[in-house]
Amino acid sequence: MEMQRINGSYAYLHDMAVDDTGNVYVVGSFLFSPDFQVAHPGGMPYHLNSTGAHDGYLVKYDDSGNVRWAVTLGAMGSSTEKTFHIKLNHHGIYIESYTERNLILGSERVLAPGQEPTVIISRLDFCGKYIWSRGFTTHYSWHEFNDLVVDTAGNVTFRMLFRDSLDADPNPDVAHYIRRPGGNNWAVVKLAADGTYLWSFPYPGNAMIKDMTLDASGKLYLLGDF
């Protein structure tokens, strides 16, 4: 059994995933840290620099516990990104994160109008490079309850809390609003492997979606209560 430690000021671990060859991918966040250290077995720490007040990170370990690479997620002065969930398949790395600031992720800008809570779905390659990122802004979202699943074609389905309304289509030239005035509600949104919108539907706020999974044919199953 290998054990590793991540050091840093207010460093948090949020989720992990393991690929078919035993590589481990860890996501988390760190706060107000000018120099974030990922412990490198038998060597010097792997340093990450904070780009803002609160940043996400992604670290890859091999099956012996050695750090292969580590990246900071989010790139802008005073950027804020909290990284919470990760999924893998042969199409790449999929991450769900959360921000209340405008971000530049790879070559794309994710906007959080008026510093409203914005849920971000990102796809990266296995070297930690961004392929695409999509932002979904609402008046309210509890990021701890959000999650995502990925099918064999690379399509990603995620759930998120929203209040009053949500534009479920990340295309800035197209709007697909889900509206449930008066309270907190759930949305389930599906994106294609290239990040384009496929479909969405709302759940009423008195229904709690606690888990979701896909079967071998890609059918979606939701678990919750009301």
GROMACS .gro file of C-alpha atoms in nm:
model
  226
    1MET     CA    1   0.000   0.000   0.000
    2GLU     CA    2   0.131   0.344  -0.097
    3MET     CA    3   0.053   0.657   0.103
    4GLN     CA    4   0.100   1.014  -0.018
    5ARG     CA    5   0.055   1.353   0.144
    6ILE     CA    6  -0.043   1.685  -0.008
    7ASN     CA    7   0.084   1.988   0.184
    8GLY     CA    8  -0.033   2.346   0.158
    9SER     CA    9  -0.213   2.629   0.331
   10TYR     CA   10  -0.581   2.530   0.353
   11ALA     CA   11  -0.540   2.242   0.108
   12TYR     CA   12  -0.847   2.022   0.056
   13LEU     CA   13  -0.899   1.685  -0.114
   14HIS     CA   14  -1.240   1.641  -0.276
   15ASP     CA   15  -1.244   1.340  -0.510
   16MET     CA   16  -1.029   1.078  -0.683
   17ALA     CA   17  -1.047   0.834  -0.974
   18VAL     CA   18  -0.832   0.541  -1.091
   19ASP     CA   19  -0.774   0.443  -1.455
   20ASP     CA   20  -0.735   0.092  -1.601
   21THR     CA   21  -0.357   0.091  -1.552
   22GLY     CA   22  -0.367   0.197  -1.187
   23ASN     CA   23  -0.289   0.568  -1.226
   24VAL     CA   24  -0.464   0.779  -0.962
   25TYR     CA   25  -0.611   1.124  -1.030
   26VAL     CA   26  -0.688   1.352  -0.734
   27VAL     CA   27  -0.877   1.684  -0.740
   28GLY     CA   28  -0.915   1.942  -0.468
   29SER     CA   29  -0.875   2.307  -0.376
   30PHE     CA   30  -0.630   2.529  -0.190
   31LEU     CA   31  -0.682   2.873  -0.040
   32PHE     CA   32  -0.454   3.177  -0.007
   33SER     CA   33  -0.142   2.972  -0.073
   34PRO     CA   34   0.140   3.133  -0.274
   35ASP     CA   35   0.317   2.798  -0.301
   36PHE     CA   36   0.132   2.467  -0.300
   37GLN     CA   37   0.336   2.149  -0.256
   38VAL     CA   38   0.252   1.800  -0.375
   39ALA     CA   39   0.476   1.550  -0.196
   40HIS     CA   40   0.699   1.366  -0.446
   41PRO     CA   41   0.814   1.026  -0.313
   42GLY     CA   42   1.188   1.019  -0.258
   43GLY     CA   43   1.241   1.361  -0.413
   44MET     CA   44   1.167   1.731  -0.398
   45PRO     CA   45   0.807   1.854  -0.364
   46TYR     CA   46   0.616   1.932  -0.683
   47HIS     CA   47   0.521   2.299  -0.656
   48LEU     CA   48   0.199   2.459  -0.778
   49ASN     CA   49   0.141   2.833  -0.765
   50SER     CA   50  -0.191   2.989  -0.672
   51THR     CA   51  -0.338   3.211  -0.945
   52GLY     CA   52  -0.605   3.362  -0.722
   53ALA     CA   53  -0.773   3.356  -0.384
   54HIS     CA   54  -0.898   2.998  -0.412
   55ASP     CA   55  -0.779   2.755  -0.679
   56GLY     CA   56  -0.853   2.401  -0.786
   57TYR     CA   57  -0.584   2.145  -0.862
   58LEU     CA   58  -0.548   1.810  -1.039
   59VAL     CA   59  -0.267   1.564  -0.960
   60LYS     CA   60  -0.181   1.238  -1.137
   61TYR     CA   61   0.005   0.959  -0.955
   62ASP     CA   62   0.130   0.639  -1.117
   63ASP     CA   63   0.055   0.299  -0.966
   64SER     CA   64   0.369   0.327  -0.747
   65GLY     CA   65   0.257   0.659  -0.599
   66ASN     CA   66   0.495   0.879  -0.798
   67VAL     CA   67   0.368   1.219  -0.910
   68ARG     CA   68   0.346   1.218  -1.291
   69TRP     CA   69   0.216   1.574  -1.320
   70ALA     CA   70   0.010   1.834  -1.134
   71VAL     CA   71  -0.179   2.137  -1.264
   72THR     CA   72  -0.361   2.436  -1.117
   73LEU     CA   73  -0.716   2.472  -1.249
   74GLY     CA   74  -0.819   2.829  -1.321
   75ALA     CA   75  -0.600   3.109  -1.457
   76MET     CA   76  -0.687   3.473  -1.389
   77GLY     CA   77  -0.594   3.733  -1.133
   78SER     CA   78  -0.811   3.678  -0.824
   79SER     CA   79  -0.972   3.375  -0.988
   80THR     CA   80  -1.166   3.135  -0.769
   81GLU     CA   81  -1.233   2.772  -0.854
   82LYS     CA   82  -1.324   2.484  -0.625
   83THR     CA   83  -1.287   2.141  -0.784
   84PHE     CA   84  -1.518   1.874  -0.645
   85HIS     CA   85  -1.579   1.572  -0.870
   86ILE     CA   86  -1.380   1.376  -1.127
   87LYS     CA   87  -1.466   1.095  -1.369
   88LEU     CA   88  -1.251   0.910  -1.624
   89ASN     CA   89  -1.304   0.718  -1.946
   90HIS     CA   90  -1.101   0.661  -2.261
   91HIS     CA   91  -1.208   1.005  -2.392
   92GLY     CA   92  -1.027   1.184  -2.109
   93ILE     CA   93  -1.073   1.341  -1.766
   94TYR     CA   94  -1.403   1.506  -1.673
   95ILE     CA   95  -1.424   1.748  -1.382
   96GLU     CA   96  -1.710   1.930  -1.209
   97SER     CA   97  -1.607   2.249  -1.033
   98TYR     CA   98  -1.757   2.569  -0.899
   99THR     CA   99  -1.674   2.939  -0.917
  100GLU     CA  100  -1.814   3.283  -0.843
  101ARG     CA  101  -1.558   3.465  -1.059
  102ASN     CA  102  -1.474   3.489  -1.429
  103LEU     CA  103  -1.214   3.229  -1.525
  104ILE     CA  104  -0.990   3.141  -1.815
  105LEU     CA  105  -0.970   2.761  -1.844
  106GLY     CA  106  -0.732   2.658  -2.120
  107SER     CA  107  -0.819   2.873  -2.420
  108GLU     CA  108  -1.177   2.939  -2.306
  109ARG     CA  109  -1.325   3.204  -2.081
  110VAL     CA  110  -1.595   3.097  -1.835
  111LEU     CA  111  -1.807   3.388  -1.716
  112ALA     CA  112  -1.984   3.420  -1.381
  113PRO     CA  113  -2.213   3.721  -1.439
  114GLY     CA  114  -2.240   3.942  -1.131
  115GLN     CA  115  -2.027   3.689  -0.940
  116GLU     CA  116  -2.321   3.447  -0.934
  117PRO     CA  117  -2.250   3.081  -0.850
  118THR     CA  118  -2.139   2.902  -1.168
  119VAL     CA  119  -2.102   2.525  -1.205
  120ILE     CA  120  -1.826   2.431  -1.451
  121ILE     CA  121  -1.799   2.105  -1.644
  122SER     CA  122  -1.454   2.052  -1.801
  123ARG     CA  123  -1.296   1.787  -2.019
  124LEU     CA  124  -0.917   1.745  -2.012
  125ASP     CA  125  -0.676   1.509  -2.183
  126PHE     CA  126  -0.460   1.263  -1.990
  127CYS     CA  127  -0.177   1.519  -1.972
  128GLY     CA  128  -0.400   1.765  -1.783
  129LYS     CA  129  -0.461   1.996  -2.082
  130TYR     CA  130  -0.806   2.152  -2.125
  131ILE     CA  131  -1.013   2.033  -2.422
  132TRP     CA  132  -1.322   2.236  -2.329
  133SER     CA  133  -1.505   2.393  -2.035
  134ARG     CA  134  -1.870   2.493  -2.001
  135GLY     CA  135  -2.024   2.719  -1.736
  136PHE     CA  136  -2.379   2.709  -1.595
  137THR     CA  137  -2.480   3.010  -1.386
  138THR     CA  138  -2.769   3.033  -1.141
  139HIS     CA  139  -2.867   3.243  -0.841
  140TYR     CA  140  -2.786   2.957  -0.605
  141SER     CA  141  -2.611   2.620  -0.613
  142TRP     CA  142  -2.477   2.387  -0.347
  143HIS     CA  143  -2.171   2.240  -0.516
  144GLU     CA  144  -2.136   1.957  -0.264
  145PHE     CA  145  -2.448   1.787  -0.402
  146ASN     CA  146  -2.360   1.818  -0.771
  147ASP     CA  147  -2.213   1.522  -0.959
  148LEU     CA  148  -2.152   1.388  -1.309
  149VAL     CA  149  -2.139   1.060  -1.503
  150VAL     CA  150  -1.978   0.987  -1.842
  151ASP     CA  151  -2.092   0.725  -2.095
  152THR     CA  152  -1.878   0.520  -2.333
  153ALA     CA  153  -1.922   0.777  -2.613
  154GLY     CA  154  -1.782   1.056  -2.393
  155ASN     CA  155  -2.118   1.225  -2.334
  156VAL     CA  156  -2.141   1.375  -1.985
  157THR     CA  157  -2.456   1.404  -1.772
  158PHE     CA  158  -2.454   1.610  -1.454
  159ARG     CA  159  -2.694   1.724  -1.185
  160MET     CA  160  -2.695   2.061  -1.010
  161LEU     CA  161  -2.908   2.273  -0.780
  162PHE     CA  162  -3.048   2.599  -0.913
  163ARG     CA  163  -3.286   2.872  -0.801
  164ASP     CA  164  -3.565   3.020  -1.016
  165SER     CA  165  -3.404   2.969  -1.358
  166LEU     CA  166  -3.106   2.811  -1.531
  167ASP     CA  167  -2.980   2.845  -1.889
  168ALA     CA  168  -2.889   2.482  -1.950
  169ASP     CA  169  -2.732   2.547  -2.293
  170PRO     CA  170  -2.372   2.672  -2.256
  171ASN     CA  171  -2.374   2.816  -2.610
  172PRO     CA  172  -2.369   3.198  -2.557
  173ASP     CA  173  -2.578   3.245  -2.874
  174VAL     CA  174  -2.853   3.002  -2.770
  175ALA     CA  175  -3.066   2.995  -2.454
  176HIS     CA  176  -3.248   2.692  -2.317
  177TYR     CA  177  -3.401   2.804  -1.990
  178ILE     CA  178  -3.531   2.578  -1.718
  179ARG     CA  179  -3.764   2.779  -1.495
  180ARG     CA  180  -3.895   2.680  -1.152
  181PRO     CA  181  -3.976   3.006  -0.971
  182GLY     CA  182  -3.972   3.022  -0.593
  183GLY     CA  183  -3.717   2.799  -0.432
  184ASN     CA  184  -3.432   2.562  -0.498
  185ASN     CA  185  -3.464   2.299  -0.768
  186TRP     CA  186  -3.263   2.027  -0.939
  187ALA     CA  187  -3.158   2.017  -1.304
  188VAL     CA  188  -3.016   1.722  -1.496
  189VAL     CA  189  -2.820   1.827  -1.806
  190LYS     CA  190  -2.651   1.619  -2.076
  191LEU     CA  191  -2.365   1.741  -2.297
  192ALA     CA  192  -2.207   1.569  -2.597
  193ALA     CA  193  -1.842   1.464  -2.596
  194ASP     CA  194  -1.752   1.797  -2.761
  195GLY     CA  195  -1.935   1.998  -2.492
  196THR     CA  196  -2.247   2.085  -2.694
  197TYR     CA  197  -2.590   2.078  -2.530
  198LEU     CA  198  -2.807   1.767  -2.583
  199TRP     CA  199  -3.096   1.785  -2.335
  200SER     CA  200  -3.202   1.887  -1.986
  201PHE     CA  201  -3.494   1.855  -1.747
  202PRO     CA  202  -3.585   1.994  -1.403
  203TYR     CA  203  -3.678   1.819  -1.081
  204PRO     CA  204  -3.888   2.006  -0.822
  205GLY     CA  205  -3.698   2.142  -0.524
  206ASN     CA  206  -3.870   1.916  -0.273
  207ALA     CA  207  -3.712   1.614  -0.446
  208MET     CA  208  -3.351   1.544  -0.347
  209ILE     CA  209  -3.133   1.370  -0.608
  210LYS     CA  210  -2.876   1.182  -0.401
  211ASP     CA  211  -2.701   0.967  -0.659
  212MET     CA  212  -2.702   0.875  -1.027
  213THR     CA  213  -2.541   0.610  -1.244
  214LEU     CA  214  -2.540   0.469  -1.598
  215ASP     CA  215  -2.589   0.110  -1.707
  216ALA     CA  216  -2.390  -0.060  -1.983
  217SER     CA  217  -2.628   0.069  -2.250
  218GLY     CA  218  -2.603   0.431  -2.131
  219LYS     CA  219  -2.941   0.452  -1.957
  220LEU     CA  220  -2.946   0.698  -1.668
  221TYR     CA  221  -3.073   0.603  -1.321
  222LEU     CA  222  -3.141   0.857  -1.046
  223LEU     CA  223  -3.175   0.791  -0.673
  224GLY     CA  224  -3.349   1.036  -0.444
  225ASP     CA  225  -3.636   1.115  -0.213
  226PHE     CA  226  -3.915   1.372  -0.173
   0.00000   0.00000   0.00000
